[in-house]
Amino acid sequence: MFKPKRVIFEEAALEYEIGKKLYEEFKLKDVEIKYSKNGRITGIPGSNESEKYSEGKNTLAVGIRKTLNFQSCKPSAHYQLPLVSGCMGMCEYCYLNTQMGKKPYIKIHVNTEEILDNAGKYINERKPDITIFEGAATSDPIPVENYTGALGKAIEYFGANEYAKFRFVTKYTDIDSLIGLKHNSRTMIRFSINTDRIISSFEHRTPLLDKRLEAAFKVAEGGYKLGFIIAPVFLYDNWEQEYLNLLKDISTRFKGIDIEFEVISHRFTKRAKGNIMSIFPKTILPMEEEFRAFKYGQFGYGKYIYEKEQLNYMIKFFSENIIKYFGENKINYII
Ligand code: SF4
């Protein structure tokens, strides 16, 4: 669970029950409390990039989601469900590093009911087609779930609507409050995992692999659909053996449980590399452009991916082994 060093309350959030409750709770803790009149989050300290990053990652903003227009979320879902933004994790390669500004605070929205009512409008517009919502497009919502219960409310809301599905991904393990909810198998919980080596080298402030697998087992036992995202895959010395051990370990622990896999090879943009180097100057993340292929992206910027031959080999490796250990039709995509 995220234990912030400072909490910034938007004044509008204090008009909601949950905002008031959080305010009363945090007042009793050893936490710096600040206020924002207009929703602008300021006053997070930091004299260099690493400090700004770290102070941001230790800050919780309690606010409301004003705009109720949902962003699209292709290809895995139709819309992002904006319950939380940001993440307490400090993964060096994280895609959020280029999206959340220099002080990447975690923001929870206390107007959950309004957000869910709005999701209902999107569902009605698409009926009789099913609308899928993604709850972790710009966050890892699990470490703050015990503050708001927002994911739990969303799970039950979508569980009661036959035209909706919900999914989110996490690396965290505080999932006990989700067990026993009326999800009606309409929520898929995916766990983002990697080899122990990658987790200990790059995924700072996240749970160990073993703990993630334990949490995944609990949600599967709780009847949720389960997925694993193996990402980012790094092709380091001995990667085949270590990723194979990971797949074998899952196949033993999750025997008989239906699992969906997504596998994503490591990639980076020039901008992300610059950000990472300024926050983690001693990083050993492999980001040498000369060993990668350049792929033009959709939005005018390109990314560095593994060379074609390496990538094809990696795709073959994962597809063969996932089929071998889990059967056919378990792979959502491998890229
Ligand atoms: S846990 Fe996920 S969202 Fe959080 S920092 Fe790591 S990669 Fe980013």
mmCIF file of N, CA, C and O in Angstrom, residues 9 38 45 47 62-63 79 103 126 133 145 152-153 163 167 208 218 267-268 310:
data_model
loop_
_atom_site.group_PDB
_atom_site.id
_atom_site.type_symbol
_atom_site.label_atom_id
_atom_site.label_comp_id
_atom_site.label_asym_id
_atom_site.label_seq_id
_atom_site.Cartn_x
_atom_site.Cartn_y
_atom_site.Cartn_z
ATOM 1 N N PHE A 9 -4.659 17.992 -0.915
ATOM 2 C CA PHE A 9 -6.107 17.884 -1.118
ATOM 3 C C PHE A 9 -6.597 19.023 -2.004
ATOM 4 O O PHE A 9 -6.346 20.190 -1.695
ATOM 5 N N ASN A 38 -7.416 25.344 -6.779
ATOM 6 C CA ASN A 38 -7.924 25.294 -8.155
ATOM 7 C C ASN A 38 -7.638 23.972 -8.853
ATOM 8 O O ASN A 38 -7.846 23.843 -10.047
ATOM 9 N N PRO A 45 8.658 19.560 -3.484
ATOM 10 C CA PRO A 45 10.041 20.049 -3.581
ATOM 11 C C PRO A 45 10.921 19.218 -4.520
ATOM 12 O O PRO A 45 10.442 18.241 -5.107
ATOM 13 N N SER A 47 15.429 19.629 -5.918
ATOM 14 C CA SER A 47 16.357 20.582 -6.526
ATOM 15 C C SER A 47 17.039 19.996 -7.763
ATOM 16 O O SER A 47 17.699 20.711 -8.494
ATOM 17 N N VAL A 62 -5.301 14.195 -3.724
ATOM 18 C CA VAL A 62 -6.688 13.716 -3.595
ATOM 19 C C VAL A 62 -7.552 14.755 -4.299
ATOM 20 O O VAL A 62 -7.635 15.900 -3.849
ATOM 21 N N GLY A 63 -8.119 14.365 -5.417
ATOM 22 C CA GLY A 63 -8.837 15.362 -6.202
ATOM 23 C C GLY A 63 -10.092 14.786 -6.824
ATOM 24 O O GLY A 63 -10.550 13.701 -6.460
ATOM 25 N N TYR A 79 -12.134 2.200 -23.738
ATOM 26 C CA TYR A 79 -11.913 3.462 -23.026
ATOM 27 C C TYR A 79 -11.049 3.255 -21.791
ATOM 28 O O TYR A 79 -11.088 2.214 -21.146
ATOM 29 N N LYS A 103 7.531 15.798 -11.707
ATOM 30 C CA LYS A 103 7.195 15.394 -10.328
ATOM 31 C C LYS A 103 5.957 14.501 -10.397
ATOM 32 O O LYS A 103 4.834 14.956 -10.211
ATOM 33 N N ARG A 126 -22.913 2.266 -27.077
ATOM 34 C CA ARG A 126 -22.381 1.174 -27.900
ATOM 35 C C ARG A 126 -23.259 -0.090 -27.878
ATOM 36 O O ARG A 126 -22.975 -1.052 -28.586
ATOM 37 N N PHE A 133 -13.476 -1.408 -20.556
ATOM 38 C CA PHE A 133 -12.785 -0.293 -19.901
ATOM 39 C C PHE A 133 -11.465 -0.790 -19.304
ATOM 40 O O PHE A 133 -11.406 -1.879 -18.735
ATOM 41 N N GLU A 145 -5.742 1.520 -3.701
ATOM 42 C CA GLU A 145 -7.115 1.008 -3.660
ATOM 43 C C GLU A 145 -7.710 1.075 -2.245
ATOM 44 O O GLU A 145 -8.880 1.392 -2.067
ATOM 45 N N GLY A 152 -12.823 -1.554 -6.555
ATOM 46 C CA GLY A 152 -13.883 -2.449 -6.073
ATOM 47 C C GLY A 152 -15.248 -1.989 -6.573
ATOM 48 O O GLY A 152 -16.057 -2.794 -7.045
ATOM 49 N N LYS A 153 -15.490 -0.665 -6.491
ATOM 50 C CA LYS A 153 -16.788 -0.142 -6.961
ATOM 51 C C LYS A 153 -16.931 -0.363 -8.466
ATOM 52 O O LYS A 153 -18.003 -0.729 -8.955
ATOM 53 N N TYR A 163 -23.318 -5.484 -20.683
ATOM 54 C CA TYR A 163 -22.715 -4.887 -21.881
ATOM 55 C C TYR A 163 -21.331 -4.306 -21.604
ATOM 56 O O TYR A 163 -20.802 -3.541 -22.414
ATOM 57 N N ARG A 167 -10.933 -4.315 -17.173
ATOM 58 C CA ARG A 167 -9.628 -4.960 -17.019
ATOM 59 C C ARG A 167 -8.633 -3.955 -16.469
ATOM 60 O O ARG A 167 -8.774 -2.744 -16.695
ATOM 61 N N LEU A 208 8.136 -8.478 -4.974
ATOM 62 C CA LEU A 208 8.898 -9.564 -5.597
ATOM 63 C C LEU A 208 7.986 -10.405 -6.486
ATOM 64 O O LEU A 208 6.767 -10.463 -6.264
ATOM 65 N N LYS A 218 -4.542 -15.789 -5.765
ATOM 66 C CA LYS A 218 -5.733 -15.423 -4.969
ATOM 67 C C LYS A 218 -6.837 -14.880 -5.870
ATOM 68 O O LYS A 218 -8.002 -15.195 -5.679
ATOM 69 N N ARG A 267 11.467 -1.625 -25.546
ATOM 70 C CA ARG A 267 11.602 -0.590 -26.569
ATOM 71 C C ARG A 267 11.752 0.750 -25.859
ATOM 72 O O ARG A 267 11.341 0.886 -24.705
ATOM 73 N N PHE A 268 12.320 1.711 -26.511
ATOM 74 C CA PHE A 268 12.436 3.037 -25.885
ATOM 75 C C PHE A 268 12.484 4.112 -26.966
ATOM 76 O O PHE A 268 12.830 3.841 -28.109
ATOM 77 N N GLN A 310 16.397 -10.832 -33.848
ATOM 78 C CA GLN A 310 16.270 -11.101 -32.403
ATOM 79 C C GLN A 310 14.798 -11.128 -31.992
ATOM 80 O O GLN A 310 14.360 -11.987 -31.227
#
